[in-house]
Short mmCIF file of C-alpha atoms in Angstrom, two decimals:
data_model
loop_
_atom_site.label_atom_id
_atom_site.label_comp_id
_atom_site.label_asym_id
_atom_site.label_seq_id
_atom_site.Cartn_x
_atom_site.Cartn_y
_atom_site.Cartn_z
CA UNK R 1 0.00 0.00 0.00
CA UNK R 2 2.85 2.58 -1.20
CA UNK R 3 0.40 4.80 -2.46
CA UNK R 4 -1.96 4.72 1.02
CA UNK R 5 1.41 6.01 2.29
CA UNK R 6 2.26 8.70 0.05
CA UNK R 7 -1.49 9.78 0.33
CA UNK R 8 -1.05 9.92 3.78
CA UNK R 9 2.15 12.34 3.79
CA UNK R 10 0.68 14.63 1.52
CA UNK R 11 -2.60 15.33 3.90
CA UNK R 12 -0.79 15.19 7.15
CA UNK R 13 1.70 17.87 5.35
CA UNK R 14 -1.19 20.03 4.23
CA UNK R 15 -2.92 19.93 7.54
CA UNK R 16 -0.08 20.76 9.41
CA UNK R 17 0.35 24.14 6.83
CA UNK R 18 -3.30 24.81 7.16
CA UNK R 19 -2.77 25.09 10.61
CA UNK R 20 0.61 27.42 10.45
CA UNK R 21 -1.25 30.70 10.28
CA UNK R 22 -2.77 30.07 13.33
CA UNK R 23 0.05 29.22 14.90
CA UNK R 24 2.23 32.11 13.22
CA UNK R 25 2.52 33.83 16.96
CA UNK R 26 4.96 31.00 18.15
CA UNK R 27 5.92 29.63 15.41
CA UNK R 28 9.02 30.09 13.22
CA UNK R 29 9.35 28.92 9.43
CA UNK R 30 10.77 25.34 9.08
CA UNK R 31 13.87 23.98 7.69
CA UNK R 32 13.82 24.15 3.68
CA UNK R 33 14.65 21.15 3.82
CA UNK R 34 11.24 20.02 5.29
CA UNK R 35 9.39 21.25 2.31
CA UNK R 36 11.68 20.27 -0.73
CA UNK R 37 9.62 17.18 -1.18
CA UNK R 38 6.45 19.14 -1.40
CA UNK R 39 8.03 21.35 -4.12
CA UNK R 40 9.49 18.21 -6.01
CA UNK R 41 5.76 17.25 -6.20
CA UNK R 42 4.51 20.25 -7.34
CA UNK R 43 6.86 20.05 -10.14
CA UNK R 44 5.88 16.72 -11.01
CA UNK R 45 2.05 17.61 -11.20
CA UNK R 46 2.94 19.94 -13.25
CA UNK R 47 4.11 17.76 -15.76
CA UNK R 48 1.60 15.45 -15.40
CA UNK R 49 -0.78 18.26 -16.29
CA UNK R 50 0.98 19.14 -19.20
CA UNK R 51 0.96 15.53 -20.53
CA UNK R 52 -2.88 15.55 -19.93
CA UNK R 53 -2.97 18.68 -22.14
CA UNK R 54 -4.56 20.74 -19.16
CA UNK R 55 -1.99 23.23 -19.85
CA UNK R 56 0.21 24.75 -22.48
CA UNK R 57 3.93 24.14 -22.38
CA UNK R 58 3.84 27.95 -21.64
CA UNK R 59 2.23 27.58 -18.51
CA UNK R 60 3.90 24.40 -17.70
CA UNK R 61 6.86 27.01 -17.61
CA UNK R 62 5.27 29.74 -16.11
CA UNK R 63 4.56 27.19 -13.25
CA UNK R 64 7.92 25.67 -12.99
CA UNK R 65 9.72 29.07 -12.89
CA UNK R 66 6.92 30.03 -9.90
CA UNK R 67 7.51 26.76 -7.97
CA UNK R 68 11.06 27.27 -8.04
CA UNK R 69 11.37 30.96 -7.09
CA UNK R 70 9.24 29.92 -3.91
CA UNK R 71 11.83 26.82 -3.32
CA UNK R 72 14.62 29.40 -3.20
CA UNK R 73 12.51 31.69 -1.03
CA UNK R 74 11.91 29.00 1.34
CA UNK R 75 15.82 28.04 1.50
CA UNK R 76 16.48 31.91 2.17
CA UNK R 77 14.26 31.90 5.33
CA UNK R 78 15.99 28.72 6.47
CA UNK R 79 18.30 31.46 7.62
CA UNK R 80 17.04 32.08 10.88
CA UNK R 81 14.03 34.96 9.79
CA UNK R 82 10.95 34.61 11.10
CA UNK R 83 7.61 33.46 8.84
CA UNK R 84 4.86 36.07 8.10
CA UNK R 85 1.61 35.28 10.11
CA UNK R 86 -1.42 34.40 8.27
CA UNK R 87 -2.39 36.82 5.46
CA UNK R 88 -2.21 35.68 1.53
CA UNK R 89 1.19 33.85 1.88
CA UNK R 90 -0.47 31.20 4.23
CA UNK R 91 -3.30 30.87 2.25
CA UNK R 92 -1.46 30.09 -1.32
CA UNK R 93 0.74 27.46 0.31
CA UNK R 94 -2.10 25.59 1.73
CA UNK R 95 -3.38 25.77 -1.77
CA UNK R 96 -0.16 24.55 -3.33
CA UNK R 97 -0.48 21.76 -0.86
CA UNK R 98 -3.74 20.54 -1.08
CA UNK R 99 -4.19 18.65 -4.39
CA UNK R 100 -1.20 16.19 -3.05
CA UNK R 101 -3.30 15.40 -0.63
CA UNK R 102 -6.21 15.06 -3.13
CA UNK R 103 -3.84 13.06 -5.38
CA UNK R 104 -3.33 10.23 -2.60
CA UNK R 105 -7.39 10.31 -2.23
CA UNK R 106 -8.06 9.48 -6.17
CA UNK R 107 -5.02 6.91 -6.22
CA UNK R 108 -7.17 5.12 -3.37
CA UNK R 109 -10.45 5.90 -4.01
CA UNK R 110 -11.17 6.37 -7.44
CA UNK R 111 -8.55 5.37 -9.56
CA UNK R 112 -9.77 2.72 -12.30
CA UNK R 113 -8.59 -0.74 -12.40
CA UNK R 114 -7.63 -0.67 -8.58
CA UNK R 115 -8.42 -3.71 -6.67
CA UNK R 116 -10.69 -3.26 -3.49
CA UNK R 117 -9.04 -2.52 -0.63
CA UNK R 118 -9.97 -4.36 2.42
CA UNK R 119 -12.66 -3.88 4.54
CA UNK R 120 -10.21 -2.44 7.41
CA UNK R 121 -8.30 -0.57 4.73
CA UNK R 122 -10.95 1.16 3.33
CA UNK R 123 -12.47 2.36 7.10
CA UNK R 124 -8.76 4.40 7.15
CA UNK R 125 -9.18 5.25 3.74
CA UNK R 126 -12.73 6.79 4.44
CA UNK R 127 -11.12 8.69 7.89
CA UNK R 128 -8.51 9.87 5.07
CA UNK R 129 -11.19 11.42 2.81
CA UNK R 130 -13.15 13.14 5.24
CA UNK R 131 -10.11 14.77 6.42
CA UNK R 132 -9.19 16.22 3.24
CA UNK R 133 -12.84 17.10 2.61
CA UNK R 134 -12.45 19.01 5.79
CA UNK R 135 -8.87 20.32 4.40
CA UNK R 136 -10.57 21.37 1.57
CA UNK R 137 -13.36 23.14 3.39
CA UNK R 138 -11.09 25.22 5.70
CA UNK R 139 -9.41 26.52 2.23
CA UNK R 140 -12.29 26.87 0.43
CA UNK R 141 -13.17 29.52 4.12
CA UNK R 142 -10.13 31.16 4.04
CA UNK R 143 -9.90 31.92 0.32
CA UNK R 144 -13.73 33.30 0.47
CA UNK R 145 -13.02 35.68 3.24
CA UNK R 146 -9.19 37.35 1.71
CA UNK R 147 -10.47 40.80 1.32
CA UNK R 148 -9.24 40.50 -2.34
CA UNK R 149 -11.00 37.58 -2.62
CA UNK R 150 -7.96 35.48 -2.76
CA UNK R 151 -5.55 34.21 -5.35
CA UNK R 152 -6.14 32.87 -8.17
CA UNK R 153 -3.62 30.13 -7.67
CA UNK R 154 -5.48 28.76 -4.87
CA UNK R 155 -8.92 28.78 -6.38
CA UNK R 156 -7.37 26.73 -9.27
CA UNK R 157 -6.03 24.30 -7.15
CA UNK R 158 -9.27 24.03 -4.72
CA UNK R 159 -11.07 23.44 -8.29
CA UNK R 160 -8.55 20.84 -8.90
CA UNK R 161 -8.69 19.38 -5.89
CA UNK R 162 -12.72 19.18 -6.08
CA UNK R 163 -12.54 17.64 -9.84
CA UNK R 164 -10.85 14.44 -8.24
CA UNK R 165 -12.79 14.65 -5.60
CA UNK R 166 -15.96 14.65 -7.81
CA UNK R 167 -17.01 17.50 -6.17
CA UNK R 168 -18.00 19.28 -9.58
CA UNK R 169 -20.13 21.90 -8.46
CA UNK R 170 -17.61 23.15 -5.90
CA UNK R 171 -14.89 22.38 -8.67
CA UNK R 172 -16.98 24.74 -11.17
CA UNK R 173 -17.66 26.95 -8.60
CA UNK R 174 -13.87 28.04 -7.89
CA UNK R 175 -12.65 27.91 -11.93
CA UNK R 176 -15.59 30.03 -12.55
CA UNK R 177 -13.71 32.43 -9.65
CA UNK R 178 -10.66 32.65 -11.72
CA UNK R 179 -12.64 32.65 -15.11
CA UNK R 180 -14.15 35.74 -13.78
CA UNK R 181 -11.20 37.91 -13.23
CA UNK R 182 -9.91 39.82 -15.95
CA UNK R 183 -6.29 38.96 -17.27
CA UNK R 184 -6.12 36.10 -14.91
CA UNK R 185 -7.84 33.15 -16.83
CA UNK R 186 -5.93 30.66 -19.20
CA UNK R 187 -6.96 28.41 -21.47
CA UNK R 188 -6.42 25.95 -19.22
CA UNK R 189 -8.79 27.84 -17.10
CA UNK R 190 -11.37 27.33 -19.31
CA UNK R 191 -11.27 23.97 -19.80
CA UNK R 192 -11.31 23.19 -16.69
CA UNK R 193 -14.23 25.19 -16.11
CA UNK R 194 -16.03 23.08 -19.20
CA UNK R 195 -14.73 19.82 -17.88
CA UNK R 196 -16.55 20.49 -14.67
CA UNK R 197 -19.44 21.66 -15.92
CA UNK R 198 -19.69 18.85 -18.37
CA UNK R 199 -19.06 16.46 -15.23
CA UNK R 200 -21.53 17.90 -12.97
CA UNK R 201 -24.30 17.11 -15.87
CA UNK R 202 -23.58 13.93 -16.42
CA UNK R 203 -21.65 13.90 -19.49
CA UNK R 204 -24.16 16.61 -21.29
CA UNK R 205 -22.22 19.25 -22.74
CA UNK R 206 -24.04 22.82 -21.50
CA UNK R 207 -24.66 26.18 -23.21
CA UNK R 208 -22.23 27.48 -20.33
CA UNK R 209 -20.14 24.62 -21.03
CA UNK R 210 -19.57 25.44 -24.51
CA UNK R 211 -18.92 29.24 -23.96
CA UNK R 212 -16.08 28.22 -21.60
CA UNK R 213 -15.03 26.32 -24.26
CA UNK R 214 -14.85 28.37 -26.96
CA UNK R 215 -12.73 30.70 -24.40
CA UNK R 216 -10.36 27.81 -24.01
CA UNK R 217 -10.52 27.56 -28.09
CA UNK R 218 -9.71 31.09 -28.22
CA UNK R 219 -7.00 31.88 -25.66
CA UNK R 220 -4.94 28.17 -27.44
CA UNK R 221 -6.47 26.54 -30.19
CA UNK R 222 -4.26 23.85 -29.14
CA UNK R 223 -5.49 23.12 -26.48
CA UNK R 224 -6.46 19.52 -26.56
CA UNK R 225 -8.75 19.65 -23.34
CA UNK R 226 -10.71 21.97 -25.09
CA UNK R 227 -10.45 20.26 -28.64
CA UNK R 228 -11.85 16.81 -27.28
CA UNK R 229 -14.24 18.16 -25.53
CA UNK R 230 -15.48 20.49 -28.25
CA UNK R 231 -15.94 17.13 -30.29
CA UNK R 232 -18.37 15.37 -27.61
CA UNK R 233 -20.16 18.50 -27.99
CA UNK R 234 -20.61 18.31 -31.93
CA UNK R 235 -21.53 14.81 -31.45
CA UNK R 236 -23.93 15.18 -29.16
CA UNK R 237 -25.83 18.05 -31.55
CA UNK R 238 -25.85 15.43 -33.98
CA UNK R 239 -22.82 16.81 -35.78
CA UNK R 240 -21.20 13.43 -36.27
CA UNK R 241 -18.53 14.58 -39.07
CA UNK R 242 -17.89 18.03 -37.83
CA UNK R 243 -17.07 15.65 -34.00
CA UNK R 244 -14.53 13.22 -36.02
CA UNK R 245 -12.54 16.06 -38.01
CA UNK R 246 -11.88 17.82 -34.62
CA UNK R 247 -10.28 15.03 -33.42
CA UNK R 248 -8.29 14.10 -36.35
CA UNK R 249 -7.62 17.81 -36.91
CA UNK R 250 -6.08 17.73 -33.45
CA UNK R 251 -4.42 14.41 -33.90
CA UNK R 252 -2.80 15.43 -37.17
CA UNK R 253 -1.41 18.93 -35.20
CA UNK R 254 0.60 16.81 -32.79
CA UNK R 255 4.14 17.36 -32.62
CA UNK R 256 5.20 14.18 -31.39
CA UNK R 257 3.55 11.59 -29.50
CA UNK R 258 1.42 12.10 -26.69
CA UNK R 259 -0.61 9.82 -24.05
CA UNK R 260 -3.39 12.55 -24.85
CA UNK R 261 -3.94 11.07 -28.65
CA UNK R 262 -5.08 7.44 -27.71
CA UNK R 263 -8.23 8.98 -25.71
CA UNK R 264 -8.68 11.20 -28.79
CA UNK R 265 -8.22 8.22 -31.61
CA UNK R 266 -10.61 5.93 -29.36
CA UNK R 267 -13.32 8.90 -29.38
CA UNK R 268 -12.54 8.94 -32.84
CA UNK R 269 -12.84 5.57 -34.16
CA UNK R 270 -15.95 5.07 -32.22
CA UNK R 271 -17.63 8.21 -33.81
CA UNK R 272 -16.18 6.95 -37.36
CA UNK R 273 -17.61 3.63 -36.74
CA UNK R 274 -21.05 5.49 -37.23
CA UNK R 275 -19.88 7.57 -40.27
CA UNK R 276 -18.57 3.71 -42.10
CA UNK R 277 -14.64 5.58 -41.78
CA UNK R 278 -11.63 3.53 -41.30
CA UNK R 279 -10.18 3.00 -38.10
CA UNK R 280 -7.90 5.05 -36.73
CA UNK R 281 -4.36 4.09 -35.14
CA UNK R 282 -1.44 5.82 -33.52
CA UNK R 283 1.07 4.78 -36.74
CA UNK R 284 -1.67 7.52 -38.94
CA UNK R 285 -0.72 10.50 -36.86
CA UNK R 286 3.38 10.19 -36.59
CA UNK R 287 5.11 13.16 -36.53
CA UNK R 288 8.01 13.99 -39.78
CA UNK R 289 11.25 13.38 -38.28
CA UNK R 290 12.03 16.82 -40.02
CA UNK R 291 10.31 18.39 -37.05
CA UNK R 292 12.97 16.59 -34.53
CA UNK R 293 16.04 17.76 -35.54
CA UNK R 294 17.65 16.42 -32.65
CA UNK R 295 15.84 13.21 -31.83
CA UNK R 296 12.62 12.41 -29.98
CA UNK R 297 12.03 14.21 -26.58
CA UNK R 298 11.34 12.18 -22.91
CA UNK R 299 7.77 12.45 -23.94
CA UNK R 300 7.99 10.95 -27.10
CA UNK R 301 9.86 8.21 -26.10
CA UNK R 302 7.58 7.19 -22.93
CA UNK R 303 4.64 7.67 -25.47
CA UNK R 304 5.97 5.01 -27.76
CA UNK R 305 7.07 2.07 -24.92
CA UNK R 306 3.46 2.39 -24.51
CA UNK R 307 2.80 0.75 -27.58
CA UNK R 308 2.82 -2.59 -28.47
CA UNK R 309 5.73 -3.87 -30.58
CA UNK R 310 3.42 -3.81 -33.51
CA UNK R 311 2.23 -0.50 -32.91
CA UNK R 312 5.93 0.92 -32.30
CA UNK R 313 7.04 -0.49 -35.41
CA UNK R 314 4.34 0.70 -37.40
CA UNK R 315 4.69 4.36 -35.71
CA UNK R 316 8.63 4.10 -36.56
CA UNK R 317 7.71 2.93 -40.11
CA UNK R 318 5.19 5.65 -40.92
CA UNK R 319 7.55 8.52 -39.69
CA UNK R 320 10.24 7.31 -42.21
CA UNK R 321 7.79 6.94 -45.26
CA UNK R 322 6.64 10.07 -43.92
CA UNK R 323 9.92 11.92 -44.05
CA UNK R 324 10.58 10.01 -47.38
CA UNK R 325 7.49 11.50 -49.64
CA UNK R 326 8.26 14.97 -48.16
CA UNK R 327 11.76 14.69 -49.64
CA UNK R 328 10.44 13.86 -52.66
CA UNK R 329 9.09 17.00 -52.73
CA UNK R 330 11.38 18.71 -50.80
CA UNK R 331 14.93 17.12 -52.48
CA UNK R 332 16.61 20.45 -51.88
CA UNK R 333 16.62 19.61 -48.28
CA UNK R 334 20.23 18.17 -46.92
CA UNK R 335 19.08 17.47 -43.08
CA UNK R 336 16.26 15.52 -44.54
CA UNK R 337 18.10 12.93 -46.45
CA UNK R 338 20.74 12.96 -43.90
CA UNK R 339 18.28 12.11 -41.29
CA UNK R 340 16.37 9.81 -43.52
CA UNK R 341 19.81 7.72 -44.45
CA UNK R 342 20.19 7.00 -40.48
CA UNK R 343 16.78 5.72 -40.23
CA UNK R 344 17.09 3.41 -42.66
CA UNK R 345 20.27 2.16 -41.40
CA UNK R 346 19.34 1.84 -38.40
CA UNK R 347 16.00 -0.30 -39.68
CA UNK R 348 18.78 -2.35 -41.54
CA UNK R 349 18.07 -1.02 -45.02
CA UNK R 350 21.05 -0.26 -46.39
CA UNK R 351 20.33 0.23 -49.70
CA UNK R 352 17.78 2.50 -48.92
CA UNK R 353 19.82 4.13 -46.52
CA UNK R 354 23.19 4.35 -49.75
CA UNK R 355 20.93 6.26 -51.95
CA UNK R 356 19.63 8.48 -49.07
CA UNK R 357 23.31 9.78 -48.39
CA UNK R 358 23.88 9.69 -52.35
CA UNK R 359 21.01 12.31 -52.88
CA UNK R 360 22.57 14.04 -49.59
CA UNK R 361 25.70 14.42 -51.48
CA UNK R 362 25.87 16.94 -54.33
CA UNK R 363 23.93 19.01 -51.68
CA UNK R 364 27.04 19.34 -50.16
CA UNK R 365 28.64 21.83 -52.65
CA UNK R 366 26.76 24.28 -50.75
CA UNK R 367 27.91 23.86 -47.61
CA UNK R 368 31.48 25.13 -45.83
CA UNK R 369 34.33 22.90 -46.21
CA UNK R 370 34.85 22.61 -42.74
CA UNK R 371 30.67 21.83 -42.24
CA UNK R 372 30.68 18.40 -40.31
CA UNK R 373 27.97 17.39 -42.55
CA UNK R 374 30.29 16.58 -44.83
CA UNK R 375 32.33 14.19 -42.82
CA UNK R 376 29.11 12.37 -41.53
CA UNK R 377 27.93 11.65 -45.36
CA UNK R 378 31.40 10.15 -46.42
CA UNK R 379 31.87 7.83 -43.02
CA UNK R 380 28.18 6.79 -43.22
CA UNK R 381 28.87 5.66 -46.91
CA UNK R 382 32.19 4.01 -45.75
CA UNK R 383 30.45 2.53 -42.94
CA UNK R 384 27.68 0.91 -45.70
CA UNK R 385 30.74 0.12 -47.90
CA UNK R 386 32.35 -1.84 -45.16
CA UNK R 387 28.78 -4.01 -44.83
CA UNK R 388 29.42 -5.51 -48.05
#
């Protein structure tokens, strides 16, 4: 029960910093060291929500750099100051700590595919919920009564927090706080709001729902949050087609692969299954290589052990013919055929991978004499040579 653990960390750590401000009188700020775990999680969450798509790699960023600056900020008080009492400070750090506490809940209570605890277990489990319901409550208190109504951080975390609760009224409630403020909201911020308004109906997709959507739309049309969403909408007005080219509109705007695009080729293929389309797979939507200069990222390589070994090789097989037809129309390009001739040899095709270099070459006049390009054509043409 690693994950009962961690769960419980995170909510005795958040009630013992919901409790600080009260305390502030006698109480100076801890070691950094105490809290460096809490800002490693953050970080990670963050992440997490930018693999979900719940929020552009700019805010993904914008968070990082924020989480960071407040890691430092905690070292620098490790110094011997004292901590501010109550005010704003205390209330955004509860916030920040929250959802880890909320993220232990959903691994235990709601996470799909999780056996069934035992009957013992769960009784903890259920003292463990209420407590961050209460958690959650005493936030929800303090954030109402800031006289500037509190930050916007921590009324986007409560709404997280309330999501995977399956609170979605509350959780609709506090996005709708930020949504409100001008300059504040995100994207993100908007689909969050949808998602939680979708939620609390049910799965129906509301007139409120879809303004908060379009918002989402307009603020990042890339957001894919917003873009799957906006498809369940379209289907459920009946707008079969209009649904399925979302998705694939989306799906075909990737960059590289994504866990986001197997929820979004499932939603497709069943819609298509109605519209007599072909199924849909991951090996369809793979990125050029031209657009990865310098190899796949973390992301794109967790996305692909996913796969099976026939998906994977598929995936790897439709990025080469891929890069090979743009060529074809593209032969001017020397990184392409350079990149092209390593795929091949490292599929094992070396004769494919001999006349990718050999188009490569005369390309070559145009380049410095001391360009390493140059070098890396004539070795990997030695090196095919050799194989013979």
């Amino acid at each position: 029960m690693i994950w009962m653990f961690f769960g419980l960390m995170g909510l005795l750590s958040a009630i013992l910093m919901a409790f600080l401000p009260l305390r502030a009188a006698r109480a100076d700020t801890a070691p950094a060291a105490d809290g460096v775990g809490v800002f490693v999680d953050q970080l990670d969450e963050v992440e997490r929500d930018l693999e979900r798509g719940l929020i552009s790699e700019d805010e993904a960023r914008s968070a990082t750099a924020e989480i960071k600056r407040r890691l430092l900020a905690a070292s620098r008080r490790d110094t011997g100051h004292r901590a501010p009492s109550g005010g704003r400070s205390a209330i955004f750090v509860a916030a920040l700590l929250v959802p880890l506490a909320a993220a232990g809940y959903y691994t235990l209570m709601g996470a799909p595919g999780v056996a069934s605890a035992a009957f013992a277990e769960r009784g903890a489990e259920r003292a463990q919920a209420e407590q961050i319901a209460d958690l959650s409550e005493r936030l929800r208190e303090r954030l109402e009564s800031a006289p500037d109504g509190g930050p916007s951080e921590g009324w986007m975390l409560l709404g997280q927090t309330y999501l995977r609760m399956g609170r979605f009224d509350g959780a609709a409630r506090a996005f709708a706080t930020v949504a409100e403020r001008d300059g504040e909201a995100t994207s993100a911020t908007f689909s969050l709001l949808a998602e939680a308004l979708i939620a609390a109906e049910s799965g129906i997709v509301t007139p409120r729902a879809e303004r908060a959507l379009e918002r989402a739309l307009t603020l990042d049309p890339s957001n894919p949050a917003a873009s799957f969403y906006r498809a369940i909408a379209l289907e459920q007005a009946g707008k079969l087609a209009e649904a399925h080219e979302t998705l694939v509109a989306r799906l075909e705007a990737a960059e590289g692969p994504a866990p986001w695009m197997q929820s979004f080729i499932a939603q497709a293929n069943r819609i298509g299954e109605a519209l007599d389309r072909e199924p849909l797979t991951m090996a369809d939507f793979a990125p050029m290589l031209v657009t990865q200069p310098r190899g796949p990222s973390a992301a794109d390589v967790a996305a692909a052990q996913e796969m099976s070994e026939e998906d994977r090789s598929a995936f790897i097989r439709s990025m080469v013919d891929r890069l090979a037809a743009r060529l074809e129309q593209q032969p001017e390009d020397l990184d392409g055929w350079l990149r092209l001739g390593n795929a091949y040899r490292v599929l094992g095709e070396t004769d494919a991978a001999r006349d990718a270099y050999l188009r490569a070459k005369p390309l070559l006049n145009n380049v410095p004499e001391a360009d390493p390009r140059r070098g890396a054509v004539q070795d990997a043409l030695a090196a095919l040579d050799d194989r013979e």
